[in-house]
Coordinates of C-alpha atoms in Angstrom, one line a residue:
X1 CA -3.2 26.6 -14.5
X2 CA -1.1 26.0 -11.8
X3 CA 0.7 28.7 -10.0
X4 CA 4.2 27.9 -8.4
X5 CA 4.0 28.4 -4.4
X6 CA 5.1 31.1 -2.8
X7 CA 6.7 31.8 1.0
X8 CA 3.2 31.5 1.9
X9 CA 2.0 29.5 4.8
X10 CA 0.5 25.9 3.9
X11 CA -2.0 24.6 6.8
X12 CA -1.9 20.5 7.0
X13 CA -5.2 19.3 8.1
X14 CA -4.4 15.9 9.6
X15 CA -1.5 14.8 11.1
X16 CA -1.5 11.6 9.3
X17 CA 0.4 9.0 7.1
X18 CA -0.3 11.1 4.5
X19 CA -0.1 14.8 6.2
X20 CA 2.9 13.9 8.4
X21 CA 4.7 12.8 4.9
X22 CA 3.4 15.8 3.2
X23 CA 5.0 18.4 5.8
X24 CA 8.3 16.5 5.6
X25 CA 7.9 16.7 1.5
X26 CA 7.3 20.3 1.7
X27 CA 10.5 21.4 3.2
X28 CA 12.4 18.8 1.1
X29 CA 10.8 20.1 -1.7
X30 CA 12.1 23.6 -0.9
X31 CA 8.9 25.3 0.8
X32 CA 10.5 28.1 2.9
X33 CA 7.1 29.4 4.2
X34 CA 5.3 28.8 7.3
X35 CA 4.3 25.1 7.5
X36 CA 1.2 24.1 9.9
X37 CA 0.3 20.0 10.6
X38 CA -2.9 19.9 12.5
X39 CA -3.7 16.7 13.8
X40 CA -6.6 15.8 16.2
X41 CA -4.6 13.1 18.0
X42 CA -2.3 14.3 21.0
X43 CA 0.4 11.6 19.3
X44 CA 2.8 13.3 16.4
X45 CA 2.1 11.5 13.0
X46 CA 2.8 7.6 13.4
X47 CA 2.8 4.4 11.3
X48 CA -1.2 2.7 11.9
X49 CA -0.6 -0.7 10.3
X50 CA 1.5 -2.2 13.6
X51 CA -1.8 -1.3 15.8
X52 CA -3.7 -3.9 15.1
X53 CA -0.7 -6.6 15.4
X54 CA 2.7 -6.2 16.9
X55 CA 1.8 -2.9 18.6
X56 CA -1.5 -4.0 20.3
X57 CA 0.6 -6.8 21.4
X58 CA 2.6 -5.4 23.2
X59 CA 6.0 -6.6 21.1
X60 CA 7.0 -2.8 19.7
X61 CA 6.6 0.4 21.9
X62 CA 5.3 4.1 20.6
X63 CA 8.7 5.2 19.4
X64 CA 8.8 2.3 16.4
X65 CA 5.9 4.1 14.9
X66 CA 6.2 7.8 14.6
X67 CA 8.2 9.1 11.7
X68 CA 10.4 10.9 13.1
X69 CA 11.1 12.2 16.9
X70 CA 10.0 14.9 19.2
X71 CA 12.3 17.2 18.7
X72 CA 12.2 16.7 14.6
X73 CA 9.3 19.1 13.2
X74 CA 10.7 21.9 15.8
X75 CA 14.4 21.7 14.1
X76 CA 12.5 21.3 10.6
X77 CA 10.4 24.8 11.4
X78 CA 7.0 22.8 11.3
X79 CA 4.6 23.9 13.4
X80 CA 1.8 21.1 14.8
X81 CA -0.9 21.4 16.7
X82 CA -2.0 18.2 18.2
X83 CA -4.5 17.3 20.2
X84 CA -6.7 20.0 18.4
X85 CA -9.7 19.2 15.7
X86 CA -10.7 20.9 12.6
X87 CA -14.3 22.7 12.9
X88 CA -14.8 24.9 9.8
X89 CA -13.0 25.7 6.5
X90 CA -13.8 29.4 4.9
X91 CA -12.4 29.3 1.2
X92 CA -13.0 32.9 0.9
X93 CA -11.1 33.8 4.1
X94 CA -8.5 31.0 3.4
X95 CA -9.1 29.9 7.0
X96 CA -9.0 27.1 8.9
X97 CA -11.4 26.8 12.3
X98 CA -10.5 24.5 14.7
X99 CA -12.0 23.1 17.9
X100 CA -10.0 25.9 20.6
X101 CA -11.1 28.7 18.4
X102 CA -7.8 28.7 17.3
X103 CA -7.8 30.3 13.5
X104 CA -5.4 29.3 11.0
X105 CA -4.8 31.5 7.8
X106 CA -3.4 29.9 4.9
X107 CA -2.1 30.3 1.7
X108 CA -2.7 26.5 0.4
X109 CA -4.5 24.1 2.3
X110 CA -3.5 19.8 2.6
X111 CA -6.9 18.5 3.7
X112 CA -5.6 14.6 5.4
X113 CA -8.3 14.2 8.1
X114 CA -8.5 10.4 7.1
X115 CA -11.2 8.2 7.9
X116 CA -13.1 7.4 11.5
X117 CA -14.2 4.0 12.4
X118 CA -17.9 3.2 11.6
X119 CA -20.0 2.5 14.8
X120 CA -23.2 0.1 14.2
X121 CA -25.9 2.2 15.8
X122 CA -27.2 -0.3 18.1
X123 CA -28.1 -0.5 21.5
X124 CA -24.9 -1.3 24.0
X125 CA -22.6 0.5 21.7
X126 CA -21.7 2.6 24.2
X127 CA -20.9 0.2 26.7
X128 CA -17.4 0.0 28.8
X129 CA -15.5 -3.0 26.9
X130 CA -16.4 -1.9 23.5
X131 CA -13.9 -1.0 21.5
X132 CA -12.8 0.4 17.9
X133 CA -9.1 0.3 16.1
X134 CA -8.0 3.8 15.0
X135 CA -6.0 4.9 16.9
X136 CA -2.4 4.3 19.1
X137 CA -5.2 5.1 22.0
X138 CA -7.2 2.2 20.8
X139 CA -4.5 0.0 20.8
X140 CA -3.3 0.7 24.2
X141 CA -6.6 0.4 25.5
X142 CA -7.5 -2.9 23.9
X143 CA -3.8 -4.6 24.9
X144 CA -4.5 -3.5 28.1
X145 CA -7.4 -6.2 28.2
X146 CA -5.6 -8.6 26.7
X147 CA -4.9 -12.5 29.1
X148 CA -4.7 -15.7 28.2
X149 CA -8.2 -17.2 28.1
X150 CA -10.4 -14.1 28.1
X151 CA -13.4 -14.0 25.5
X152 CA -13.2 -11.1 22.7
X153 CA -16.1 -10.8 19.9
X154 CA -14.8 -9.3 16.9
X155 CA -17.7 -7.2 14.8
X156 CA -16.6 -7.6 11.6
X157 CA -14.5 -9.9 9.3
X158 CA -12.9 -7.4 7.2
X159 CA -9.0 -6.7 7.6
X160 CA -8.9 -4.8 10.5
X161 CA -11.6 -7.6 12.2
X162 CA -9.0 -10.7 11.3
X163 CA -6.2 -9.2 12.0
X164 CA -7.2 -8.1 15.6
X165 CA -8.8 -11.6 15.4
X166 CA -5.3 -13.1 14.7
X167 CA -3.4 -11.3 17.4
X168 CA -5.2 -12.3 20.0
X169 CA -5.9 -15.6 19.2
X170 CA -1.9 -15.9 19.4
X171 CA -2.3 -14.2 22.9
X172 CA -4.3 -17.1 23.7
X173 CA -7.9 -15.3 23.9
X174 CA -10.5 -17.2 23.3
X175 CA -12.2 -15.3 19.6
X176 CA -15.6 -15.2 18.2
X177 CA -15.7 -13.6 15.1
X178 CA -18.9 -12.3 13.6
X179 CA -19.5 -10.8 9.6
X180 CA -22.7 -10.0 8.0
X181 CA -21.1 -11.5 4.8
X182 CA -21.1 -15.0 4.1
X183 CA -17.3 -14.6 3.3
X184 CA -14.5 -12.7 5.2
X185 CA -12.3 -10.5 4.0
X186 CA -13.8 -10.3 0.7
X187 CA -14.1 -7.0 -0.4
X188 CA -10.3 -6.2 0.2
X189 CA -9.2 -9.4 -1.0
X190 CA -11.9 -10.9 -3.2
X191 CA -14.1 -14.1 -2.5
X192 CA -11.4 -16.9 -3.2
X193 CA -9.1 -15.4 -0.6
X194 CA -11.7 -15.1 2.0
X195 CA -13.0 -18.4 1.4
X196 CA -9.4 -19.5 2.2
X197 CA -8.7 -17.6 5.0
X198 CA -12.3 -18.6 6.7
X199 CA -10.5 -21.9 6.7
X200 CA -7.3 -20.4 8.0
X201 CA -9.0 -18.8 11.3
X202 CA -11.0 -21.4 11.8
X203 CA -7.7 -24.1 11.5
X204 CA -6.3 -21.8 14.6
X205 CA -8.9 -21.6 16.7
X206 CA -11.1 -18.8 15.5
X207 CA -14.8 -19.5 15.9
X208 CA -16.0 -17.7 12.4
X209 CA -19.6 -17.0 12.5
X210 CA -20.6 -15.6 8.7
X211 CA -23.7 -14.3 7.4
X212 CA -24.3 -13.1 11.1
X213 CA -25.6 -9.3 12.0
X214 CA -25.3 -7.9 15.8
X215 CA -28.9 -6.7 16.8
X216 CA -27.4 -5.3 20.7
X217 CA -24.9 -5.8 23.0
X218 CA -25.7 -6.1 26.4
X219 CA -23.8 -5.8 30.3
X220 CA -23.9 -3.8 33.6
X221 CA -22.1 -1.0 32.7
X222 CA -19.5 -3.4 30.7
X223 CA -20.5 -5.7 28.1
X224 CA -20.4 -9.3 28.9
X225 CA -22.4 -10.6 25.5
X226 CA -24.0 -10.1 22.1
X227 CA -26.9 -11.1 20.4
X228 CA -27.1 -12.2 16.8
X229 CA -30.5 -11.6 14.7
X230 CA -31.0 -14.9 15.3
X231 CA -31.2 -14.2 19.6
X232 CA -27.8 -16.1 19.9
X233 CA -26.5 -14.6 23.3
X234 CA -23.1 -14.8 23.0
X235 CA -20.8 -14.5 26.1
X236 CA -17.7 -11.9 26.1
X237 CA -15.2 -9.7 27.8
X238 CA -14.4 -7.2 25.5
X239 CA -15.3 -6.5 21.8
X240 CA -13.7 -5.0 19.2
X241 CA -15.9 -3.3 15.8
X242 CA -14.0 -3.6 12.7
X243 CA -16.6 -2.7 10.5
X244 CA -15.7 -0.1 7.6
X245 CA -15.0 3.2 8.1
X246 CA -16.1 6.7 7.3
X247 CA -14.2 10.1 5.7
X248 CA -13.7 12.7 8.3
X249 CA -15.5 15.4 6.3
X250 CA -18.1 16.9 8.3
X251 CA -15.9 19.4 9.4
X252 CA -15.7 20.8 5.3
X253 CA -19.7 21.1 5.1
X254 CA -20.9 24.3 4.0
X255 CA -17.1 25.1 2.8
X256 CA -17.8 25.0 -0.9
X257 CA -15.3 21.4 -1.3
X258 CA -17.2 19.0 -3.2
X259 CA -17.7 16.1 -1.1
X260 CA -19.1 13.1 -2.6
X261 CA -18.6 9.9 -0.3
X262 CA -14.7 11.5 0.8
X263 CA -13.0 14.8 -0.6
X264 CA -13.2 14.6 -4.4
X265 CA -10.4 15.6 -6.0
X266 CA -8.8 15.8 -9.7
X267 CA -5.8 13.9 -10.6
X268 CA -3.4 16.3 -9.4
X269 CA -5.3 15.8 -5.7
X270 CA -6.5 19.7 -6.1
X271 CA -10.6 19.8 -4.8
X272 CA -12.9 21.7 -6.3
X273 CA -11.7 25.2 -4.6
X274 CA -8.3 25.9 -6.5
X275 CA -5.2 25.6 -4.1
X276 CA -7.0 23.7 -1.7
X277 CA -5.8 19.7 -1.9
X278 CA -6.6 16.3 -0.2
X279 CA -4.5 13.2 0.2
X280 CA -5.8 9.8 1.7
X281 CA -8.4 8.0 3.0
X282 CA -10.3 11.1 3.1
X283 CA -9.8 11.9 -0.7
X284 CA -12.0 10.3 -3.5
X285 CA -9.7 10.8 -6.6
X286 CA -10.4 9.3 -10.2
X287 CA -8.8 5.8 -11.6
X288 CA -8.3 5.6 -15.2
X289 CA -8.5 2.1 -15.1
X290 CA -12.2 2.4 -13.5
X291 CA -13.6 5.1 -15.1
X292 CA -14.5 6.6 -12.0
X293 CA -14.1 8.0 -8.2
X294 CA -12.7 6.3 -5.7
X295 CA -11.2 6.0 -2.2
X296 CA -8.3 3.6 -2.0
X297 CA -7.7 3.0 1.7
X298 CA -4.1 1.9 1.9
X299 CA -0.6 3.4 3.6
X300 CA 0.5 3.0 0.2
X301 CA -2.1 4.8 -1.5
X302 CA -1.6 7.9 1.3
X303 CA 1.7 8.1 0.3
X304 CA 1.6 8.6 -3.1
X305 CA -1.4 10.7 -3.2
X306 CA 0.4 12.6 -0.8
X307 CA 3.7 13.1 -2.9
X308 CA 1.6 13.8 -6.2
X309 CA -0.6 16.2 -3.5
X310 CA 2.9 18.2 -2.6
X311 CA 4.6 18.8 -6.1
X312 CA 1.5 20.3 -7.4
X313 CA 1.3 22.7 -4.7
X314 CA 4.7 23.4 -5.3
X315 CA 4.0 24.1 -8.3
X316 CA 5.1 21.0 -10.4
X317 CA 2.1 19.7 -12.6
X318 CA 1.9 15.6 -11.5
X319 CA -1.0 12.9 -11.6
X320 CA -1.9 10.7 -9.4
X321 CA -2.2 7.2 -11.1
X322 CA -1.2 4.0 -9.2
X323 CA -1.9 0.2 -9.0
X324 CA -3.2 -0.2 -5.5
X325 CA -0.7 -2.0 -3.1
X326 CA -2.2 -3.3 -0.2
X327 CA -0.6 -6.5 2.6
X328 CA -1.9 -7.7 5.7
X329 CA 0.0 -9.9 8.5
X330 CA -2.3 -12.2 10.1
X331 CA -1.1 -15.4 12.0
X332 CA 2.3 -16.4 10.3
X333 CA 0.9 -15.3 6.8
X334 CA 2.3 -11.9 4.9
X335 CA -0.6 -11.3 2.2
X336 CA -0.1 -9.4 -0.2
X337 CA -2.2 -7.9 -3.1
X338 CA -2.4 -5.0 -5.9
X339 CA -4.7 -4.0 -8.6
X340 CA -8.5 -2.9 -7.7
X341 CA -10.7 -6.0 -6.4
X342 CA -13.6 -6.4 -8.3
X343 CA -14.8 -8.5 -11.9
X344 CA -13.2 -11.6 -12.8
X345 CA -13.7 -14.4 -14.9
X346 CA -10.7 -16.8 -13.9
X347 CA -8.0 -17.3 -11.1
X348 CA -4.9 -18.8 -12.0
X349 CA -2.5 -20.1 -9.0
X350 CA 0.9 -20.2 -9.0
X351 CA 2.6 -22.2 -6.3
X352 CA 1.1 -24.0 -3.2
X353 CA -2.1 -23.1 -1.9
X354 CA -2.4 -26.1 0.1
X355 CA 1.5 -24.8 1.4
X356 CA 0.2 -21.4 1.8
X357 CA 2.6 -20.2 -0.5
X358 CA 1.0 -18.7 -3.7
X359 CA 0.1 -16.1 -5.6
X360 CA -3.4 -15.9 -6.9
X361 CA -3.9 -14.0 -10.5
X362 CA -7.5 -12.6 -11.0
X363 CA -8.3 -12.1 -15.0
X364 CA -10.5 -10.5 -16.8
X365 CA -11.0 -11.3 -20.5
X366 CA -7.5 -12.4 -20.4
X367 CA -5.7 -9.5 -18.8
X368 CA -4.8 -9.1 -15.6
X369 CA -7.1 -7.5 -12.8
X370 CA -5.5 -7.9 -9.7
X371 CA -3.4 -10.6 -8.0
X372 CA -3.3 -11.7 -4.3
X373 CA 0.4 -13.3 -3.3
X374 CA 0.4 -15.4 0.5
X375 CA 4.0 -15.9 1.6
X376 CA 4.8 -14.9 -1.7
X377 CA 6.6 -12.1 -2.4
X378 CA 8.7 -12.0 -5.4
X379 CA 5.5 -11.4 -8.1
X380 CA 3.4 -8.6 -6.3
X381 CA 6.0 -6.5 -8.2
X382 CA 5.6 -7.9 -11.9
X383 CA 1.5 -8.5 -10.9
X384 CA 1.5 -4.3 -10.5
X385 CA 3.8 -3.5 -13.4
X386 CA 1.2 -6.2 -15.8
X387 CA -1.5 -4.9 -14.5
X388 CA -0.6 -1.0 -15.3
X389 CA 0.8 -1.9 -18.9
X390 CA -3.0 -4.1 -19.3
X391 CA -1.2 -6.5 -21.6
X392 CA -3.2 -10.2 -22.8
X393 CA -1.2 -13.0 -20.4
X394 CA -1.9 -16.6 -20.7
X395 CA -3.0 -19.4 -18.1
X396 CA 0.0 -21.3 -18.8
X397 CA 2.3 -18.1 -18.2
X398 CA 1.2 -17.5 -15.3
X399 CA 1.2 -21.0 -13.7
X400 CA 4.9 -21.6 -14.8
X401 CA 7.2 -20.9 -12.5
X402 CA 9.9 -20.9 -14.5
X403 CA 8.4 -17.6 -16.9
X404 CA 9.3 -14.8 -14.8
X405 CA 6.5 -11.5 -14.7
X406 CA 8.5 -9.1 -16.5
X407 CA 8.8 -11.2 -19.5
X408 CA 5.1 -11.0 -20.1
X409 CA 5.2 -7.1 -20.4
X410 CA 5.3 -6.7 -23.9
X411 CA 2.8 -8.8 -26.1
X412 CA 4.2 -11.5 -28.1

């Protein structure tokens, strides 16, 4: 059962979407302990989603994107320690380890290390020129490479891929974008999507090469191409790996955590060590609606596992259950989508997808799985709220305009 918290001190691991929320929660919620936010970047905790668009761009400086300024956690009483990585957790000590030496007893322990970019292990990788998108220091480094008419491969057609793909294609770069899939963006958006916005990169410029795998990349001491399985040799001046990414939990091995693919966790967040919690892209937590573990990587999904994270260790009793909300900006299009991608049996449209403004319903036996609105707003809020109550919706319904979302909520 859970225990209300104490004065104690509550260690942060992660100075994330979700951590840097989750300190600010904790004194709002009335924690008067010690608070400690740990976080492995030098920056204090910052919106990600901007990186890979308006930020890499140049268009929005640093101080759009952290949550609140310099001087805020000091006046708030939160300690962080930046620039610092988590080593070793001992559940018996209650200790956290981190890279300094530095040891860190706690009372109750946020684990929000998040997720690191996956690196294919192939020769080159290491090359000056080659870059991932993480980080605000990945960003920087990457704009700074950015002029009209240079050559960027992009590894990977997945969100993170396109949308770096997007951006700099409006900076007038010349793009070649590679996936090992023969569609993009379709495990985060499904395959009718990414069959459309294949078209939609390719319409501005992109040159979309699918069902492709990168065997090396080669240069001087900078990369200047890649080659394809097929011994393309493809000419470049930078290139940028969106490629999936990986749960930072190698620091928890040996701890006595259960780690399965991520930090798994119950539905109040808690792990399998009692007082000890995980929030975000780092924590595999269970979906009703699946039946099963999983890892939702969204800023949406950080924040409310983050919230539901917070009241239990203050002592509330809360469980996490959400339909995922997800968007993505790329070119002049604001996609949107909720609900967990996967099996589906029909798509119903409503509105123009020849305008590029529609939203795209995704059934299953006649109830709504997930939806998928471009330039379309108004429904992603009535596709979430059908999709939680799992009521039978009609084809007709859901093309007519005139039927609004919320009408459909109770069966007729």
């Amino acid at each position: 059962m859970n225990q209300p918290m104490s004065n104690g001190t509550v260690v942060i691991v992660g100075a994330s979407l979700a951590g840097g929320r989750a300190a600010e929660q904790l004194r709002r919620g009335g924690h008067a302990g010690r608070i400690v936010l740990v976080g492995e970047e030098l920056e204090r905790p910052y919106d990600r989603p901007p990186l890979s668009k308006k930020f890499m761009r140049g268009q929005i400086d640093a101080e759009k994107l952290f949550f609140r300024g310099e001087d805020w956690y000091a006046a708030q009483t939160i300690e962080t320690v930046l620039g610092r990585r988590a080593v070793s957790l001992s559940t018996t000590a209650r200790e956290v380890t981190l890279d300094d030496g530095q040891v860190l007893p706690f009372e109750k322990l946020l684990i929000a290390t998040g997720a690191a970019p996956r690196m294919p292990a192939i020769p080159g990788i290491d090359l000056a020129g080659v870059y991932p998108l993480r980080t605000m220091a990945d960003a920087r480094a990457i704009r700074a490479e950015l002029a009209p008419g240079r050559r960027l491969v992009v590894i990977g057609a997945g969100v993170i891929g396109a949308e770096v793909a997007a951006s700099c294609r409006d900076e007038g770069l010349e793009v070649v974008m590679l996936e090992a899939l023969h569609t993009p963006l379709s495990r985060a958006f499904g395959p009718e999507i990414g069959a459309l916005y294949a078209e939609i990169h390719r319409s501005r410029g992109v040159d979309l090469r699918l069902g492709v795998m990168v065997t090396e990349l080669r240069g001087k001491g900078r990369v200047q191409e890649v080659v394809t399985s097929d011994g393309t040799r493809i000419g470049c001046d930078l290139v940028v790996v969106g490629i999936g990414v990986e749960p930072c939990t190698g620091w928890l091995e040996g701890s006595g955590v259960q780690i399965d693919r991520g930090v798994l966790v119950d539905a109040r967040c808690e792990t399998s060590v009692p007082g000890i919690f995980a929030a975000g892209d780092v924590a595999r937590g269970p979906s009703k609606k699946l039946g099963r573990h999983v890892i939702v990587e969204s800023v949406d999904n950080a924040q409310t596992q983050g919230t539901t994270a917070v009241h239990n260790l203050l002592g509330k009793s809360e469980e996490h259950e959400t339909v995922p909300f997800f968007w993505s900006d790329q070119f002049d299009l604001k996609l949107q989508s909720v609900g967990h991608v996967g099996p589906f049996d029909t798509v119903v449209y409503r509105g123009s997808v020849s305008a590029r403004a529609f939203i795209a319903f995704h059934l299953l036996e006649g109830k709504l799985q997930f939806a998928i609105g471009v330039n379309r707003l108004k429904e992603i809020a009535g596709a979430k709220k059908l999709i939680a109550a799992d009521v039978s919706v009609t084809r007709a319904a859901l093309e007519d305009e005139t039927v609004g979302l919320a009408t459909l909520l109770s069966p007729a």
